[in-house]
Each structure stands twice: as C-alpha cells, then as structure tokens.
CSV table of C-alpha atoms in Angstrom, one decimal:
chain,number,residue,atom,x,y,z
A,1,UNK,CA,-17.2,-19.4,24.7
A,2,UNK,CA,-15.6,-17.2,27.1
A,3,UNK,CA,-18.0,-16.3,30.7
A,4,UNK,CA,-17.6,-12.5,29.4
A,5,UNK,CA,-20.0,-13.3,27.1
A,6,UNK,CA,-22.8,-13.2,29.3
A,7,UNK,CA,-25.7,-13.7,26.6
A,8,UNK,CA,-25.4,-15.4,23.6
A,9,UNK,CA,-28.5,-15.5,20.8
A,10,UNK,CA,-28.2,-17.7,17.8
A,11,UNK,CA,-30.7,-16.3,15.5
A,12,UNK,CA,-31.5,-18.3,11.7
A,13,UNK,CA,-31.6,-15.1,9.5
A,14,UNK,CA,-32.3,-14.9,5.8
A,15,UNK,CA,-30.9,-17.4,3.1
A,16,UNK,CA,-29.8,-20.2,6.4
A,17,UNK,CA,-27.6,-17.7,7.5
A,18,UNK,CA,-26.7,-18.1,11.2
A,19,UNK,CA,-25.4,-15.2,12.8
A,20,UNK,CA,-24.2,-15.5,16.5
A,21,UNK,CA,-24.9,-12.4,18.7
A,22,UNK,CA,-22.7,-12.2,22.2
A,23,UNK,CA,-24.8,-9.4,24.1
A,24,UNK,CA,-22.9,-8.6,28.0
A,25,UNK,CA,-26.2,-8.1,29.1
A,26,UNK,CA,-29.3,-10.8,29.7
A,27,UNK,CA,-32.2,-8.3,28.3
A,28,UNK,CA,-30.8,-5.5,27.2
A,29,UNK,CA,-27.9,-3.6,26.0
A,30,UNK,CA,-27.2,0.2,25.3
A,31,UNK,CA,-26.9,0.8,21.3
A,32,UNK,CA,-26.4,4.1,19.9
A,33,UNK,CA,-27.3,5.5,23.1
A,34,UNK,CA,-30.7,4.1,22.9
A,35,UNK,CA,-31.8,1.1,25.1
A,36,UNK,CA,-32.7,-2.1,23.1
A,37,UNK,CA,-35.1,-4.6,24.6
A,38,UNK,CA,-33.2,-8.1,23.3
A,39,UNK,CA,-36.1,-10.0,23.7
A,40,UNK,CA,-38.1,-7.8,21.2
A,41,UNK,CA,-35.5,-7.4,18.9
A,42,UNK,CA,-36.1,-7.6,15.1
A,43,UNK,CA,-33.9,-6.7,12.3
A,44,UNK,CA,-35.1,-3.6,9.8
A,45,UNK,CA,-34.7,-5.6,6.5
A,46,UNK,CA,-33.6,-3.8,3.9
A,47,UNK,CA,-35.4,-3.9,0.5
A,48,UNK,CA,-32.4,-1.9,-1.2
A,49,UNK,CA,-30.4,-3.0,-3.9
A,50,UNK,CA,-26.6,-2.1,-5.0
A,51,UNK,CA,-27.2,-1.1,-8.6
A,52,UNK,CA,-23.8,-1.2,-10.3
A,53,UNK,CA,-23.6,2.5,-11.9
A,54,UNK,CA,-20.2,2.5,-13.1
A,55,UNK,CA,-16.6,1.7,-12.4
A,56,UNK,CA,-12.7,3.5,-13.1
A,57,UNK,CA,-9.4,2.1,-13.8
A,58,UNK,CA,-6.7,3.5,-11.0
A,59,UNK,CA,-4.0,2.4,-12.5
A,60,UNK,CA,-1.8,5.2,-13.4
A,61,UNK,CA,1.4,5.2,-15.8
A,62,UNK,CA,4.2,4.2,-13.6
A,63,UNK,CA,2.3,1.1,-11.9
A,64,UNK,CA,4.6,-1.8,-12.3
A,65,UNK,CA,2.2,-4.2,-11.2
A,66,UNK,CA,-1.4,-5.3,-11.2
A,67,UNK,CA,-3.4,-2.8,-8.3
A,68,UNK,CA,-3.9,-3.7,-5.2
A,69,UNK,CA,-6.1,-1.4,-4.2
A,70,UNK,CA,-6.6,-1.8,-0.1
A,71,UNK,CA,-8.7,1.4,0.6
A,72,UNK,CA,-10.6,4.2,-0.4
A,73,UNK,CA,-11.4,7.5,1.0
A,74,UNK,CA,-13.7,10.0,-0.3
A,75,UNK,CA,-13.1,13.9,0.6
A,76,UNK,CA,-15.3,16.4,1.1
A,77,UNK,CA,-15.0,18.1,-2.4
A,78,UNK,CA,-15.5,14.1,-3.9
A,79,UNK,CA,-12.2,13.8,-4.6
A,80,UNK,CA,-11.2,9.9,-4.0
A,81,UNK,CA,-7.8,8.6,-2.1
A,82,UNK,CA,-6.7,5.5,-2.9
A,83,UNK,CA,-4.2,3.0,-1.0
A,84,UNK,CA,-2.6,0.9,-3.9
A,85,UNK,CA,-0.8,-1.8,-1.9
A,86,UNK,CA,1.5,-3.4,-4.3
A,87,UNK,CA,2.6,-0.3,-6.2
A,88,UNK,CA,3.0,0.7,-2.8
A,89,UNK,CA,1.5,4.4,-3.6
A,90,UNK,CA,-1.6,6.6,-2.3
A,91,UNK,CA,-3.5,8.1,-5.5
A,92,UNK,CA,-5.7,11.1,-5.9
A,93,UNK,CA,-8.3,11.5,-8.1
A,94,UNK,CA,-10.9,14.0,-8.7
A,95,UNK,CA,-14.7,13.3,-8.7
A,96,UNK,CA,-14.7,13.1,-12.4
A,97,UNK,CA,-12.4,9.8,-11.7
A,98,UNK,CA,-9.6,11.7,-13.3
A,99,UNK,CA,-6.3,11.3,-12.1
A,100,UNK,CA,-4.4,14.2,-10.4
A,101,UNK,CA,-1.6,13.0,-8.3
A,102,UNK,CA,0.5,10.3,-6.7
A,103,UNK,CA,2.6,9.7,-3.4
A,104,UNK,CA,5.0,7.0,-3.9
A,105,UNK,CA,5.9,5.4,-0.5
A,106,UNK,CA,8.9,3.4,0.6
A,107,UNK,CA,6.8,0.8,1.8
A,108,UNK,CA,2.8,-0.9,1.3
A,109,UNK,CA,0.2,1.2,2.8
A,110,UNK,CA,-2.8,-0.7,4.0
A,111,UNK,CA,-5.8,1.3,5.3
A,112,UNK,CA,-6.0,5.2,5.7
A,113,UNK,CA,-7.9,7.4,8.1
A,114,UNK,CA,-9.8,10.7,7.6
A,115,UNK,CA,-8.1,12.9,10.7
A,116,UNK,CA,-9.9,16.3,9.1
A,117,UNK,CA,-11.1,17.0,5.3
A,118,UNK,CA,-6.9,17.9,4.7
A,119,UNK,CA,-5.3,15.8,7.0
A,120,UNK,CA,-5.5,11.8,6.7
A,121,UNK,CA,-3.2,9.2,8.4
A,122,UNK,CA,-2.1,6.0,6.8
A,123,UNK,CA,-0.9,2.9,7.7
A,124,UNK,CA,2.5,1.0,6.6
A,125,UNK,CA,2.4,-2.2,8.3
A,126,UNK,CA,5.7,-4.2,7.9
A,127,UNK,CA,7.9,-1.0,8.1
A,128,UNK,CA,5.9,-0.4,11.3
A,129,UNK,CA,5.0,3.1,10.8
A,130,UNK,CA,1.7,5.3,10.5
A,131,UNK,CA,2.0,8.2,8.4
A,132,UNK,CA,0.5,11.8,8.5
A,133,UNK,CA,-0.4,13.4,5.0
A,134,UNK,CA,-1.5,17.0,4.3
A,135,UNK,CA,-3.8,16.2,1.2
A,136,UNK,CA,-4.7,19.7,-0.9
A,137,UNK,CA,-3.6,19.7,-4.3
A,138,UNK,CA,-1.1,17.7,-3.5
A,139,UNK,CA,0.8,15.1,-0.9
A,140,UNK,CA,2.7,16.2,1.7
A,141,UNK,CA,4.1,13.9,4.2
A,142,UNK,CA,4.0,16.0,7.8
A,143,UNK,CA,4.7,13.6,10.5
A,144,UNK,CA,5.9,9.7,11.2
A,145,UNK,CA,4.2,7.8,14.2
A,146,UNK,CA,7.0,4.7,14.8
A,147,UNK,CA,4.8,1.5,16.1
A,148,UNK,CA,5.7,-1.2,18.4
A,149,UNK,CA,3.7,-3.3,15.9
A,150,UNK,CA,2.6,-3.8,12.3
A,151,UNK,CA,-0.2,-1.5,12.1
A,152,UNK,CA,-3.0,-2.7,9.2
A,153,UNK,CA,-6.3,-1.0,10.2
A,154,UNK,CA,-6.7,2.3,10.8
A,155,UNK,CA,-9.4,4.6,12.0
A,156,UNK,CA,-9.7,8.1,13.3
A,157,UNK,CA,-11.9,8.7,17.0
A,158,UNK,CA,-11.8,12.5,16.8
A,159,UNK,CA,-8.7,15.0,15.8
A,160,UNK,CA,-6.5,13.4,18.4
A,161,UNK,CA,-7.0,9.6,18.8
A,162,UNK,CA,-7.0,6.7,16.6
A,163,UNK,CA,-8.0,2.8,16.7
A,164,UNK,CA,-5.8,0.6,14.9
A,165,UNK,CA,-5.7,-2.8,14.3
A,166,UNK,CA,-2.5,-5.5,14.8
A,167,UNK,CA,-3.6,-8.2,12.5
A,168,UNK,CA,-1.1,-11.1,13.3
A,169,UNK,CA,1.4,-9.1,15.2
A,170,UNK,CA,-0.3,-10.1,18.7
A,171,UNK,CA,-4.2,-9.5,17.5
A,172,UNK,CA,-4.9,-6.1,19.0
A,173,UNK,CA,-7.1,-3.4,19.1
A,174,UNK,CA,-4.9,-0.3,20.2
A,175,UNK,CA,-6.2,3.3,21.1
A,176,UNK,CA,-3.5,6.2,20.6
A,177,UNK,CA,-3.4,9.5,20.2
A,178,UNK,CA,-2.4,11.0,16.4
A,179,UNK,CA,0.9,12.3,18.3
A,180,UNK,CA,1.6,8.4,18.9
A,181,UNK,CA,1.2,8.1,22.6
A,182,UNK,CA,0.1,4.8,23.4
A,183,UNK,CA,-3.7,4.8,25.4
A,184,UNK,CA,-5.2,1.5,25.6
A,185,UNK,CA,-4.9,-2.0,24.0
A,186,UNK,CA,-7.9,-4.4,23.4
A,187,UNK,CA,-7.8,-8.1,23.6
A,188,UNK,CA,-9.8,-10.3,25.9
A,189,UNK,CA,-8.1,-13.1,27.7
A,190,UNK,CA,-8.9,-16.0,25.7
A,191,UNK,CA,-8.7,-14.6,22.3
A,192,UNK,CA,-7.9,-18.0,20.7
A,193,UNK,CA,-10.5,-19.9,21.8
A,194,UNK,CA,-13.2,-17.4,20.8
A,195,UNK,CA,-11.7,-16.8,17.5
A,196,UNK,CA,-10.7,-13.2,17.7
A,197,UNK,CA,-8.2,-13.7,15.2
A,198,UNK,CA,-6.3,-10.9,13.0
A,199,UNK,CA,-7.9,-7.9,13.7
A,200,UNK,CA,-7.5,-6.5,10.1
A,201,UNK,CA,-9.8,-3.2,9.7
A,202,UNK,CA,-11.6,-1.1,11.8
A,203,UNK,CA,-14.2,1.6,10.8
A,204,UNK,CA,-15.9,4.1,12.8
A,205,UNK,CA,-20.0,4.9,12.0
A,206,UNK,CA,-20.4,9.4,10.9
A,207,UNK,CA,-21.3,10.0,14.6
A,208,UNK,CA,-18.0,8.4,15.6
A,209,UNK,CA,-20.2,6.6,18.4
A,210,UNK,CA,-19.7,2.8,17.2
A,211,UNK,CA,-16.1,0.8,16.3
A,212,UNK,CA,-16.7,-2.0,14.0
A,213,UNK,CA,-14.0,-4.5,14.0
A,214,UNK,CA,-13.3,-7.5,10.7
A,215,UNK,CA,-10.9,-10.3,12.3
A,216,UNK,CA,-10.0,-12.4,9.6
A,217,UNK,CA,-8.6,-15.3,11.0
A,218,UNK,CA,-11.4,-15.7,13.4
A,219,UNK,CA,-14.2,-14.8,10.2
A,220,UNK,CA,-16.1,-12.3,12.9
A,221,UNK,CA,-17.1,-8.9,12.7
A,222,UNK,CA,-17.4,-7.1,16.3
A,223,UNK,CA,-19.3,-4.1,17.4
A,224,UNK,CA,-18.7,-1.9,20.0
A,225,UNK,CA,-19.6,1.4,21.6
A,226,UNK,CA,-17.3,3.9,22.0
A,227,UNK,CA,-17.1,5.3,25.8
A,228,UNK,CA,-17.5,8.9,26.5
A,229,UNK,CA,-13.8,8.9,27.3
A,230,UNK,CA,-12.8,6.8,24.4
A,231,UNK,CA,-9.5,5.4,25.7
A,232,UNK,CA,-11.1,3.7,28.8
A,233,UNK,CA,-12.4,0.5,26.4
A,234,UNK,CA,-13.7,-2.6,28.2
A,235,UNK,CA,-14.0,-5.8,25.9
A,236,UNK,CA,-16.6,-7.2,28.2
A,237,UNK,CA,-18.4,-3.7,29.2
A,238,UNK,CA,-18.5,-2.2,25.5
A,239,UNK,CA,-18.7,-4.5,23.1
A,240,UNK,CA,-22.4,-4.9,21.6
A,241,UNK,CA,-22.5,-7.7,18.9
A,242,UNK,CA,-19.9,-10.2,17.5
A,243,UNK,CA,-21.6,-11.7,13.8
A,244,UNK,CA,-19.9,-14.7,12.4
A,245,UNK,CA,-21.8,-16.9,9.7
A,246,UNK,CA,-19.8,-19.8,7.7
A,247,UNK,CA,-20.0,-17.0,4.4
A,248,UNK,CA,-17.6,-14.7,5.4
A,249,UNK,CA,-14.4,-16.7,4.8
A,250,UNK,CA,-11.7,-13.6,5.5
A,251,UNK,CA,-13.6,-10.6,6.2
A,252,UNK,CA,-11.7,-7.8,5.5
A,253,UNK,CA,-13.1,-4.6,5.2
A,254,UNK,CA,-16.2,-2.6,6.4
A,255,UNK,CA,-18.1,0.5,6.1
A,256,UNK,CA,-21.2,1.6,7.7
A,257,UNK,CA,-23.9,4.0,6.6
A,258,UNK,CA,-26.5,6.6,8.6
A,259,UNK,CA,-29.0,4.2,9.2
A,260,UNK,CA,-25.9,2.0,11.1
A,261,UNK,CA,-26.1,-0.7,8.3
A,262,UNK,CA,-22.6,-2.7,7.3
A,263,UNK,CA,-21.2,-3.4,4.5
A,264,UNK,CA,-18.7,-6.4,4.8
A,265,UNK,CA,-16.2,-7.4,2.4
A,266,UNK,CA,-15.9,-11.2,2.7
A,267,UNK,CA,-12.6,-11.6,0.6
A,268,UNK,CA,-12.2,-15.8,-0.2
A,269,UNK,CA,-16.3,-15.8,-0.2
A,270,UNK,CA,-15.8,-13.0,-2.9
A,271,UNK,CA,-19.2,-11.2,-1.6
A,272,UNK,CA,-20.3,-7.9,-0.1
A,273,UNK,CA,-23.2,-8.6,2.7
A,274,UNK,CA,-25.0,-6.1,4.5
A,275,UNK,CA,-25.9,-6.4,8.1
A,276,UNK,CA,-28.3,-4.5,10.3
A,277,UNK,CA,-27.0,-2.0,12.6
A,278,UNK,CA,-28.5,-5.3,15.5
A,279,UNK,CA,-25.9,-7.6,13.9
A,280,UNK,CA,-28.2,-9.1,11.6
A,281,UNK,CA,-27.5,-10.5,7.8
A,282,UNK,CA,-29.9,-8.9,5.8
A,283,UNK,CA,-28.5,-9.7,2.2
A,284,UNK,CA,-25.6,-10.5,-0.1
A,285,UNK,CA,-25.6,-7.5,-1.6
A,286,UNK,CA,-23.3,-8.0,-4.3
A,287,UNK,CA,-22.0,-11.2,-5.2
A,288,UNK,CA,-18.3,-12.0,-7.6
A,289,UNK,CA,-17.7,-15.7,-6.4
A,290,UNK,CA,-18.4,-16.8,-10.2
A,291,UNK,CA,-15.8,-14.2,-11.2
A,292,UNK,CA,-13.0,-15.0,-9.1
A,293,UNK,CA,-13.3,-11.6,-8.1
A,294,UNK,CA,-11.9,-11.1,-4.5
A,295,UNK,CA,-13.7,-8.0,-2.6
A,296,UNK,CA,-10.9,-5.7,-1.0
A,297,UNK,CA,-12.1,-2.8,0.0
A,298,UNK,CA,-15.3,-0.6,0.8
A,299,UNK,CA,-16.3,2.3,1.0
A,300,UNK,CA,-20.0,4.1,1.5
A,301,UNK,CA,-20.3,7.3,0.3
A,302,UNK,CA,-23.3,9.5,2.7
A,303,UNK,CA,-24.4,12.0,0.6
A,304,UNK,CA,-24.6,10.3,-2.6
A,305,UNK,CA,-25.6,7.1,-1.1
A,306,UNK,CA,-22.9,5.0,-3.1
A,307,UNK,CA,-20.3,2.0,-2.4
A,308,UNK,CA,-17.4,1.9,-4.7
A,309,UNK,CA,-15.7,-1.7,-4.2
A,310,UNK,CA,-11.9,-2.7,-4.7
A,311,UNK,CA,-10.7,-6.0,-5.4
A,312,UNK,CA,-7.8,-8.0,-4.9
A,313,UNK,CA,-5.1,-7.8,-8.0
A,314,UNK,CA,-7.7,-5.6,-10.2
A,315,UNK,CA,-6.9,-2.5,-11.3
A,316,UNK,CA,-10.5,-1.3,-11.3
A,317,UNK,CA,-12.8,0.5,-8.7
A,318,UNK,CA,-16.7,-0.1,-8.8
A,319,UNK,CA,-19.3,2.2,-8.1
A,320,UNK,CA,-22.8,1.0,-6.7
A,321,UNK,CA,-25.6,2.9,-6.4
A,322,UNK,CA,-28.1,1.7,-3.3
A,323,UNK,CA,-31.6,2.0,-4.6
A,324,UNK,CA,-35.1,0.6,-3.4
C-alpha cells in the first residue's frame, strides 16, 4: 500500500467481515468536523432492519427493452426521477408511483444529480456529455456540459460545483463547476497498485460535508471530507476511510443517511450492506444472491426513512422501510 496511507487498521467486524481502514493520521482524524480518537473507536451497530414495504413497475409503454434502471432521485414534493439506462430515458413519477412523464435522450444516462429541487444534472457517459434539466411538470433540457471524458457518477457540491466520476476512462475523481469549467482532478499516484479502480458513483451526505466514492474495479468504497474550499482536494490530506471486504464484488452505488450510515449496492454479490459512518460493516441489510437479482441503484429517502432499490435488467423499483 501506497506511504500516503499513513495508518492502516484492519478490524474483523460482524459475520468475518474484514474491512480495511486507511486513516492519514496515526491517532486521529477529523470526521464530520468532529475529532475522532482512532484508538477508541467503536462502531454504532445498528439494530434496524430494511422491511420490504412495497415495490412499482417503471416501465412505461414505449420501453423496447427490459429497464435498466441506474438511479433514482426523489424531489421535494416526493415525486421520483428515474435514469432508465437501456431505454435510454429519464422518467417521472409522482409519489403515488404513477407515471407522469418521460425525456427520451439520444444517448444512456447513468447517474443524476440534484442541483436545486427544479434543476438536476445528468450524466451521458459514452456521448461524453452532462446534461442540465429543468424538472417541473415536465423536462426541459437547458444546457449541455461537453466532457473530456466519459462521465458515469455524478454528484452536486453546492449550486455551482460538481464531483463526477471517470469510471474506466483514466479512473478520476473530477471537481467542476455546473457551467463546465474544469477545477480539480483526483487520483493518487499509484492508483493500480492500491486498487482504485473505476470510480463508478459518487454521493454526497445532506450536509454536503462528506464525498463517498464506489470503485468497482478496485471493490472499495472511499470516504472523504470535503474542504471548506471544495475544489482544493488532497487524496492524502482528505480522505478519511477506504472499506474493502471480499463481499462487495462490483460496488456500484451508494447513499448515505443523517446518522452518516451507507448503504452499498454490491452488484455481482447481489446484496445491499450498511456501513457505519467510521467505515464499519454493520449488516447485509438486504440480500438477492438466491434470486439472481443484481442491486443497481440506491437511494435513501430522509424524511420518510425509506430505500427504494433498482436492479440490473428488472423493470421493478423496491421500496424498504428501515425499522428497529
């Protein structure tokens, strides 16, 4: 592993589970804006469950093919976006699940962003572009960000700057403004050898205080803080916890909730785990291995406490309900 790494805890969690915590700091690091003692540190187990409540189909009439359904986004007035990979469309539908419009796109969209409650951005990776949507009772397509690369994950810093993810196309982590002005680009030195492979999604926590990065070649899941001045990243400096266990097998997507908890689809290990906001596994929260269900997407919903969970090829959207 790589000197930047200054600390490195290996720590046998629930079930076997090894999870493998790189800390730039020998007894402490900054988390939240609180200081953590290392030495002390102990995960907050959760004791909740994700109660399946219900589910909805999102495939709508013109759908030539099986859904692919690659993200979700829930408004402020519960109405849910929906990325739809293969039928390369974004899909609105109303809190009753109802279905009230589509956008058909020219090419796949991947991940979308929340700029403001109207305005989302969303990303087109092999045509290279990043979209700006107006979303009120309808789609309308106000602006084109042109990419140097394939842009897959997508997620929004404030009104003005985004993180977005490479994937493949040279395994970044890029910072630019929503008017598509190139900041800052993340990728330590030795990338390979510490298996920072395929930065696929990245998610940002409600305070918009924490980046949480899935690289799916590399099977990790990285942490970091976001500097006051947000484009002035540091791999070494800001970076709080890289998780890896044997389990994940291609994580793709992940959410957090208040409390700083993830939830982490693992797509070829066809689970959902939850980890502690320290970088702990706490559970397989939901489980689809037996299945062959493939988790795609995730979503956590704040004020009703909910998941809903996509799947590769399925045309349906679950809805889980966290309960004690």
């Amino acid at each position: 592993m790589d000197t930047q790494f200054k600390t490195q805890r290996s720590i046998d969690t629930k079930k076997g589970v090894k999870a493998n915590l790189y800390i730039p700091s020998d007894e402490y690091c900054i988390m939240f804006g609180e200081e953590i003692n290392l030495v002390d540190l102990k995960s907050s187990f959760s004791e909740q469950k994700a109660v399946k409540v219900s589910e909805f189909n999102a495939k709508v009439p013109k759908d030539l093919l099986y859904c692919h359904l690659s993200d979700v986004l829930i408004l402020g007035d519960f109405r849910i976006l929906v990325a739809d990979f293969w039928n390369s469309k974004i899909k609105l539908f109303g809190g009753d699940t109802r279905h009230l419009t589509s956008l058909d796109l020219t090419g796949h969209p991947w991940n979308m962003a929340k700029i403001t409650e109207s305005n989302i951005a969303v990303t087109v990776p092999k045509e290279k572009r990043i979209l700006t949507v107006k979303v009120k009772n309808g789609f309308q397509i106000d602006g084109e960000i042109k990419t140097k690369f394939e842009c897959w994950g997508i997620a929004a810093l404030n009104e003005h700057l985004l993180a977005i993810t490479t994937a493949r196309d040279g395994h970044y982590v890029i910072i630019m403004t929503t008017d598509g002005l190139f900041i800052h680009q993340i990728r330590p030195p030795d990338f390979r050898a510490n298996g920072l492979l395929r930065p696929i999604h990245v998610a940002t926590d409600e305070s918009r205080t924490a980046l949480y990065v899935t690289y799916s070649e590399g099977n990790k899941l990285v942490t970091f803080s976001v500097p006051e001045k947000e484009a002035q990243f540091s791999f070494d400096k800001d970076i709080l916890f890289i998780y890896e266990d044997k389990g994940l097998r291609k994580p793709l997507s992940v959410d957090v909730d208040e409390e700083g908890n993830q939830y982490l689809c693992c797509y070829l290990g066809g689970c959902v785990q939850q980890i502690s906001y320290e970088g702990l596994f706490i559970k397989r929260l939901i489980s689809k291995k037996k299945q062959k269900m493939y988790p795609l997407s995730i979503k956590f919903h704040h004020k009703s406490r909910k998941l809903m969970v996509t799947y590769g090829w399925r045309d349906v959207i679950e809805i889980y309900e966290m309960k004690e």
